[in-house]
Tab-separated table of C-alpha atoms in Angstrom:
chain	number	residue	atom	x	y	z
A	966	MET	CA	138.815	118.023	83.407
A	967	SER	CA	141.487	115.699	84.730
A	968	ASP	CA	142.732	112.832	82.624
A	969	THR	CA	142.135	110.531	85.540
A	970	ILE	CA	138.364	111.118	85.369
A	971	GLU	CA	136.483	108.342	83.553
A	972	LYS	CA	133.597	109.224	81.291
A	973	VAL	CA	130.741	106.673	81.354
A	974	LYS	CA	127.552	106.815	79.303
A	975	CYS	CA	125.581	104.650	81.661
A	976	LEU	CA	126.656	103.801	85.268
A	977	ILE	CA	124.712	101.070	87.141
A	978	ILE	CA	125.080	101.061	90.928
A	979	GLY	CA	124.236	97.622	92.421
A	980	SER	CA	124.192	94.045	91.239
A	981	GLY	CA	120.970	92.363	92.225
A	982	PRO	CA	118.238	91.294	89.747
A	983	ALA	CA	117.439	94.954	89.101
A	984	GLY	CA	121.086	96.054	88.394
A	985	TYR	CA	121.881	93.031	86.171
A	986	THR	CA	118.647	93.302	84.264
A	987	ALA	CA	119.318	97.046	83.652
A	988	ALA	CA	122.764	96.124	82.485
A	989	ILE	CA	121.404	93.499	79.901
A	990	TYR	CA	119.022	96.096	78.469
A	991	ALA	CA	121.431	98.966	78.552
A	992	ALA	CA	124.243	96.855	76.922
A	993	ARG	CA	121.875	95.690	74.102
A	994	ALA	CA	121.106	99.395	73.408
A	995	ASN	CA	124.723	100.094	72.974
A	996	MET	CA	124.950	102.267	76.016
A	997	LYS	CA	128.196	100.562	77.157
A	998	PRO	CA	127.164	100.195	80.840
A	999	VAL	CA	129.565	100.037	83.641
A	1000	LEU	CA	128.247	98.160	86.708
A	1001	TYR	CA	129.616	98.384	90.192
A	1002	GLN	CA	128.627	95.341	92.234
A	1003	GLY	CA	128.664	97.013	95.580
A	1004	SER	CA	129.565	95.569	98.995
A	1005	GLN	CA	127.303	92.555	98.464
A	1006	PRO	CA	127.882	91.359	94.915
A	1007	GLY	CA	124.563	89.823	93.688
A	1008	GLY	CA	122.599	91.569	96.312
A	1009	GLN	CA	120.380	90.011	98.939
A	1010	LEU	CA	119.478	87.114	96.772
A	1011	THR	CA	122.814	85.671	97.393
A	1012	THR	CA	121.849	84.910	100.940
A	1013	THR	CA	118.833	82.825	99.738
A	1014	ASN	CA	119.277	79.080	99.487
A	1015	GLU	CA	116.410	78.211	97.208
A	1016	VAL	CA	114.526	80.397	94.703
A	1017	GLU	CA	111.506	78.708	93.393
A	1018	ASN	CA	109.270	81.628	92.305
A	1019	PHE	CA	111.360	83.237	89.597
A	1020	PRO	CA	110.041	82.351	86.134
A	1021	GLY	CA	112.063	80.129	84.002
A	1022	TYR	CA	113.453	77.825	86.704
A	1023	PRO	CA	110.876	74.909	86.957
A	1024	GLU	CA	113.326	73.066	89.293
A	1025	GLY	CA	114.250	76.068	91.272
A	1026	ILE	CA	117.764	77.593	91.665
A	1027	THR	CA	119.970	78.761	94.441
A	1028	GLY	CA	120.208	82.613	94.922
A	1029	PRO	CA	123.979	82.667	94.250
A	1030	ALA	CA	123.657	80.498	91.122
A	1031	MET	CA	120.980	82.700	89.696
A	1032	MET	CA	123.038	85.815	90.337
A	1033	MET	CA	125.966	84.215	88.547
A	1034	GLU	CA	123.804	83.469	85.571
A	1035	LEU	CA	122.442	87.058	85.440
A	1036	GLN	CA	126.007	88.415	85.645
A	1037	ALA	CA	127.085	86.093	82.806
A	1038	GLN	CA	124.163	87.238	80.630
A	1039	ALA	CA	125.032	90.888	81.297
A	1040	GLU	CA	128.738	90.267	80.497
A	1041	ARG	CA	127.600	88.456	77.245
A	1042	PHE	CA	126.455	91.667	75.984
A	1043	GLU	CA	129.740	93.404	77.094
A	1044	THR	CA	128.608	94.949	80.364
A	1045	ASP	CA	131.751	96.137	82.251
A	1046	VAL	CA	131.072	94.602	85.576
A	1047	ARG	CA	133.418	95.802	88.299
A	1048	PHE	CA	134.050	95.125	91.929
A	1049	GLY	CA	133.733	98.158	94.238
A	1050	TRP	CA	131.091	100.412	95.558
A	1051	ILE	CA	130.052	103.987	95.130
A	1052	THR	CA	130.838	106.023	98.276
A	1053	LYS	CA	129.958	109.552	97.125
A	1054	VAL	CA	127.780	111.306	94.525
A	1055	ASP	CA	127.372	114.744	93.161
A	1056	PHE	CA	124.179	115.242	91.068
A	1057	SER	CA	124.095	118.993	91.293
A	1058	GLY	CA	125.246	119.642	87.603
A	1059	ASP	CA	124.470	118.348	84.164
A	1060	VAL	CA	127.243	115.811	84.485
A	1061	HIS	CA	126.529	113.240	87.174
A	1062	LYS	CA	129.680	112.746	89.275
A	1063	VAL	CA	130.334	109.605	91.366
A	1064	TRP	CA	133.312	108.338	93.346
A	1065	VAL	CA	134.318	104.730	93.732
A	1066	ASN	CA	135.830	103.662	97.067
A	1067	ASP	CA	136.428	107.295	98.015
A	1068	GLU	CA	139.144	107.429	95.166
A	1069	LYS	CA	138.213	107.101	91.519
A	1070	GLU	CA	135.973	109.771	90.103
A	1071	ILE	CA	133.548	108.960	87.147
A	1072	HIS	CA	131.532	111.489	85.157
A	1073	CYS	CA	128.191	109.841	83.923
A	1074	ASN	CA	125.576	110.787	81.302
A	1075	THR	CA	123.086	108.559	83.062
A	1076	VAL	CA	122.995	106.733	86.458
A	1077	ILE	CA	120.725	103.787	87.344
A	1078	ILE	CA	120.524	103.110	91.055
A	1079	SER	CA	119.969	99.514	92.038
A	1080	THR	CA	121.300	99.550	95.608
A	1081	GLY	CA	118.374	97.650	97.104
A	1082	ALA	CA	117.295	97.645	100.689
A	1083	SER	CA	118.682	95.563	103.576
A	1084	ALA	CA	116.377	93.683	105.898
A	1085	LYS	CA	116.614	94.544	109.660
A	1086	TYR	CA	117.384	91.713	111.911
A	1087	LEU	CA	117.488	91.428	115.695
A	1088	GLY	CA	121.247	90.990	115.756
A	1089	LEU	CA	121.297	87.794	117.835
A	1090	ASP	CA	124.362	85.578	117.277
A	1091	SER	CA	122.013	82.578	117.015
A	1092	GLU	CA	119.799	84.333	114.522
A	1093	GLN	CA	122.777	85.276	112.349
A	1094	LYS	CA	124.250	81.759	112.606
A	1095	TYR	CA	121.172	80.112	111.052
A	1096	LEU	CA	120.576	82.965	108.666
A	1097	LYS	CA	124.040	82.286	107.108
A	1098	LEU	CA	123.574	78.629	107.080
A	1099	GLY	CA	120.191	78.974	105.373
A	1100	GLY	CA	118.770	76.797	108.112
A	1101	GLY	CA	115.497	78.443	109.024
A	1102	VAL	CA	115.823	82.250	109.412
A	1103	SER	CA	114.256	84.486	106.889
A	1104	ALA	CA	113.081	88.068	106.458
A	1105	CYS	CA	110.698	87.313	103.646
A	1106	ALA	CA	107.617	85.093	104.143
A	1107	VAL	CA	106.509	85.371	100.547
A	1108	CYS	CA	110.026	84.169	99.384
A	1109	ASP	CA	110.526	81.368	101.898
A	1110	GLY	CA	107.245	80.505	103.392
A	1111	PHE	CA	106.580	77.632	100.983
A	1112	PHE	CA	109.478	75.700	102.422
A	1113	TYR	CA	107.645	75.562	105.807
A	1114	LYS	CA	104.423	74.105	104.583
A	1115	ASN	CA	102.523	72.179	107.297
A	1116	GLN	CA	105.127	73.165	109.872
A	1117	GLU	CA	105.195	75.471	112.851
A	1118	VAL	CA	106.984	78.863	112.591
A	1119	VAL	CA	107.615	82.000	114.559
A	1120	ILE	CA	107.478	85.527	113.322
A	1121	VAL	CA	108.764	88.703	114.959
A	1122	GLY	CA	107.185	92.193	114.234
A	1123	ALA	CA	104.201	94.351	115.095
A	1124	GLY	CA	103.597	96.537	112.070
A	1125	ASP	CA	101.437	96.106	108.883
A	1126	SER	CA	104.126	94.105	107.089
A	1127	ALA	CA	104.487	91.751	110.011
A	1128	CYS	CA	100.786	91.112	110.139
A	1129	GLU	CA	100.618	90.678	106.406
A	1130	GLU	CA	103.540	88.134	106.468
A	1131	ALA	CA	101.971	86.277	109.542
A	1132	HIS	CA	98.628	86.023	107.662
A	1133	TYR	CA	100.390	84.738	104.535
A	1134	LEU	CA	102.268	82.065	106.626
A	1135	SER	CA	98.991	81.012	108.377
A	1136	LYS	CA	97.757	79.787	104.953
A	1137	LEU	CA	100.809	77.501	104.606
A	1138	CYS	CA	101.774	76.525	108.207
A	1139	ILE	CA	100.043	74.520	110.926
A	1140	LYS	CA	100.798	77.171	113.429
A	1141	VAL	CA	102.226	80.733	113.431
A	1142	THR	CA	103.359	82.272	116.716
A	1143	MET	CA	103.696	86.047	116.490
A	1144	LEU	CA	106.043	87.854	118.877
A	1145	VAL	CA	105.116	91.504	119.721
A	1146	ARG	CA	107.529	93.480	121.876
A	1147	ARG	CA	104.953	95.848	123.249
A	1148	ASP	CA	101.447	95.307	124.616
A	1149	GLU	CA	99.828	96.439	121.236
A	1150	PHE	CA	100.371	96.309	117.563
A	1151	ARG	CA	101.879	99.193	115.553
A	1152	ALA	CA	99.908	97.941	112.630
A	1153	SER	CA	96.528	99.460	111.426
A	1154	LYS	CA	93.444	98.219	113.277
A	1155	ILE	CA	92.239	96.251	110.252
A	1156	MET	CA	95.515	94.415	109.831
A	1157	ALA	CA	95.822	93.676	113.618
A	1158	ALA	CA	92.203	92.373	113.628
A	1159	ARG	CA	92.972	90.100	110.740
A	1160	VAL	CA	95.749	88.192	112.547
A	1161	ALA	CA	93.894	88.248	115.777
A	1162	ASN	CA	90.948	86.600	114.050
A	1163	THR	CA	93.057	83.978	112.270
A	1164	GLU	CA	92.762	80.653	114.139
A	1165	ASN	CA	96.120	79.335	113.771
A	1166	ILE	CA	98.041	82.582	114.641
A	1167	GLU	CA	99.049	82.957	118.412
A	1168	ILE	CA	100.093	86.295	119.433
A	1169	LEU	CA	102.350	86.844	122.430
A	1170	PHE	CA	102.512	90.423	123.471
A	1171	ASN	CA	105.262	91.884	125.629
A	1172	THR	CA	107.529	89.100	124.271
A	1173	GLU	CA	110.940	89.263	122.906
A	1174	THR	CA	113.243	86.804	121.347
A	1175	ASP	CA	115.948	85.443	123.711
A	1176	GLU	CA	117.592	82.980	121.414
A	1177	VAL	CA	116.959	80.973	118.163
A	1178	LEU	CA	117.474	77.380	118.943
A	1179	GLY	CA	118.678	74.629	116.679
A	1180	ASP	CA	120.794	71.501	116.124
A	1181	GLY	CA	123.718	73.224	114.481
A	1182	GLN	CA	122.313	73.030	110.961
A	1183	VAL	CA	118.652	74.019	111.162
A	1184	VAL	CA	116.233	75.897	113.507
A	1185	THR	CA	114.355	73.684	115.922
A	1186	GLY	CA	112.761	76.300	118.095
A	1187	VAL	CA	112.801	79.747	119.788
A	1188	ARG	CA	113.415	80.799	123.288
A	1189	VAL	CA	111.300	83.906	124.233
A	1190	LYS	CA	111.105	86.080	127.317
A	1191	ASN	CA	108.202	88.041	128.536
A	1192	ASN	CA	109.646	91.518	129.139
A	1193	GLN	CA	107.107	92.286	132.020
A	1194	THR	CA	107.544	89.107	134.111
A	1195	ASN	CA	111.021	87.949	132.758
A	1196	GLU	CA	109.572	84.519	132.389
A	1197	THR	CA	111.222	82.492	129.512
A	1198	LYS	CA	109.841	79.602	127.485
A	1199	GLU	CA	110.668	77.605	124.469
A	1200	ILE	CA	108.548	77.368	121.391
A	1201	THR	CA	108.994	74.501	118.925
A	1202	ALA	CA	109.377	75.846	115.481
A	1203	THR	CA	111.320	75.037	112.211
A	1204	GLY	CA	111.189	78.609	110.813
A	1205	PHE	CA	111.966	81.986	112.373
A	1206	PHE	CA	110.771	85.008	110.282
A	1207	VAL	CA	111.909	88.557	111.143
A	1208	ALA	CA	109.564	91.290	110.002
A	1209	ILE	CA	110.832	94.374	111.607
A	1210	GLY	CA	111.444	96.429	108.514
A	1211	HIS	CA	113.983	97.196	105.731
A	1212	LYS	CA	116.489	99.964	105.343
A	1213	PRO	CA	117.008	101.173	101.848
A	1214	ASN	CA	120.697	101.514	100.784
A	1215	THR	CA	120.221	105.109	99.795
A	1216	ASP	CA	122.155	107.259	102.280
A	1217	ILE	CA	124.634	108.580	99.765
A	1218	PHE	CA	121.851	110.093	97.596
A	1219	LYS	CA	119.878	111.977	100.317
A	1220	ASP	CA	121.354	115.351	99.505
A	1221	TYR	CA	120.154	115.137	95.856
A	1222	LEU	CA	117.242	112.737	95.488
A	1223	ASN	CA	113.779	112.852	97.006
A	1224	LEU	CA	113.406	110.170	99.587
A	1225	ASP	CA	110.513	109.249	101.782
A	1226	GLU	CA	110.807	109.179	105.576
A	1227	THR	CA	112.249	105.644	105.586
A	1228	GLY	CA	114.772	106.453	102.782
A	1229	TYR	CA	113.215	104.847	99.838
A	1230	ILE	CA	113.691	106.924	96.631
A	1231	ILE	CA	110.476	108.595	95.368
A	1232	ASN	CA	109.773	108.148	91.725
A	1233	ALA	CA	109.349	111.604	90.212
A	1234	LYS	CA	106.583	110.210	87.847
A	1235	PRO	CA	104.614	107.193	88.782
A	1236	GLY	CA	104.942	104.253	86.310
A	1237	THR	CA	108.491	105.256	85.435
A	1238	SER	CA	111.990	104.853	86.959
A	1239	LYS	CA	112.714	108.613	86.875
A	1240	THR	CA	113.966	110.484	89.877
A	1241	ASN	CA	113.824	114.252	90.624
A	1242	ILE	CA	117.271	114.499	88.903
A	1243	ASP	CA	117.253	114.344	85.063
A	1244	GLY	CA	119.313	111.371	83.899
A	1245	VAL	CA	119.223	109.455	87.188
A	1246	PHE	CA	116.999	106.549	87.367
A	1247	VAL	CA	116.002	104.012	90.147
A	1248	SER	CA	115.172	100.329	90.064
A	1249	GLY	CA	114.536	97.569	92.510
A	1250	ASP	CA	114.115	97.647	96.271
A	1251	ALA	CA	115.718	101.083	96.636
A	1252	ALA	CA	112.365	102.440	95.593
A	1253	ASP	CA	110.032	99.455	96.187
A	1254	HIS	CA	108.798	99.078	99.818
A	1255	VAL	CA	105.625	97.143	98.760
A	1256	TYR	CA	106.610	94.011	96.678
A	1257	ARG	CA	110.335	93.523	97.199
A	1258	GLN	CA	110.614	90.470	94.858
A	1259	ALA	CA	113.359	89.435	92.534
A	1260	ILE	CA	110.933	89.321	89.667
A	1261	THR	CA	109.578	92.969	90.257
A	1262	ALA	CA	113.078	94.248	90.835
A	1263	ALA	CA	114.219	92.778	87.428
A	1264	GLY	CA	111.123	94.420	85.850
A	1265	THR	CA	112.036	97.827	87.120
A	1266	GLY	CA	115.567	97.240	85.967
A	1267	CYS	CA	114.251	96.900	82.434
A	1268	MET	CA	112.314	100.110	82.910
A	1269	ALA	CA	115.259	102.028	84.072
A	1270	ALA	CA	117.423	101.020	81.138
A	1271	LEU	CA	114.706	101.890	78.672
A	1272	ASP	CA	114.134	105.334	80.433
A	1273	ALA	CA	117.834	105.962	80.352
A	1274	GLU	CA	118.062	104.916	76.646
A	1275	ARG	CA	115.275	107.382	75.797
A	1276	TYR	CA	116.919	110.128	77.879
A	1277	LEU	CA	120.142	109.714	75.942
A	1278	ALA	CA	118.255	109.771	72.619
A	1279	ALA	CA	116.520	113.010	73.494
A	1280	LYS	CA	119.741	114.589	74.698
A	1281	ASP	CA	121.911	113.532	71.798
A	1282	SER	CA	120.491	113.259	68.344
A	1283	THR	CA	123.275	110.942	67.202
A	1284	PHE	CA	122.121	108.301	69.861
A	1285	GLU	CA	119.388	106.163	68.497
A	1286	VAL	CA	116.958	104.064	70.475
A	1287	SER	CA	117.813	100.419	69.824
A	1288	THR	CA	115.063	98.098	68.586
A	1289	SER	CA	116.938	95.074	70.082
A	1290	ASN	CA	115.347	95.743	73.492
A	1291	TYR	CA	111.901	95.234	72.155
A	1292	ASN	CA	112.540	91.863	70.468
């Protein structure tokens, strides 16, 4: 083995709530975790202006500030947090091999995958502008719907998730306008019926987003176009929600791990963080296509670290499971 190859007991890939929570638990268990932050340090939460539904923050906190606090907590227990991203893996042998930035090779006893999933957006310049400004564009109604209480919003999407989010918003907002690109839903009949029978949801079929309108700081409306007649009209709205799916950041693992048809990692045993490869564990949105919340991601980060700790203990009789993680 080359002297340039680094040996790591526990490697954590990703730096959102799942990755940092895994790091906190792994570090307290004397696993000496090394965490690579990835191409978006702090994960998706760094694009969120206000986080009000994470326990322990009665006044709320911004996403970036919360991630900085989680990083500081992980580093307090001597997690080695590094900038860079994993570009290649080889899980074919007993030693798990990964490459950082296509250059540095690391051999790991355990790997915790916390790479998350990226929300899909329409790609309009105006959409991205107000997304970056935090001024009214969101891909998570459960996360951000509260900020639009008693206001009018627009949501794009036609699947079960879009229907679910539109129904959720209808309980908070005066009016929800739902834009469906085709002449029918992709959602199940029961979900489509639920939104169709909700009084304050208006469904516009054969309708696409032409532009997200705003005053330079916040969203004020949406210009839409009927793709059958080419007719355009403007809809007043303070929030623009995109519910056209997520893409899990798991492409580099597809040759070794079991993924579903969308790319989410499949847990080898329900109720655990285990994958089909011994010593490789998954946490957060890379495996979760149902809840996708910071708090659930953090919970699975804890699970992954505990599972990795027990795996190491079973493999090496000199490695003892730490009681500090249970206090």
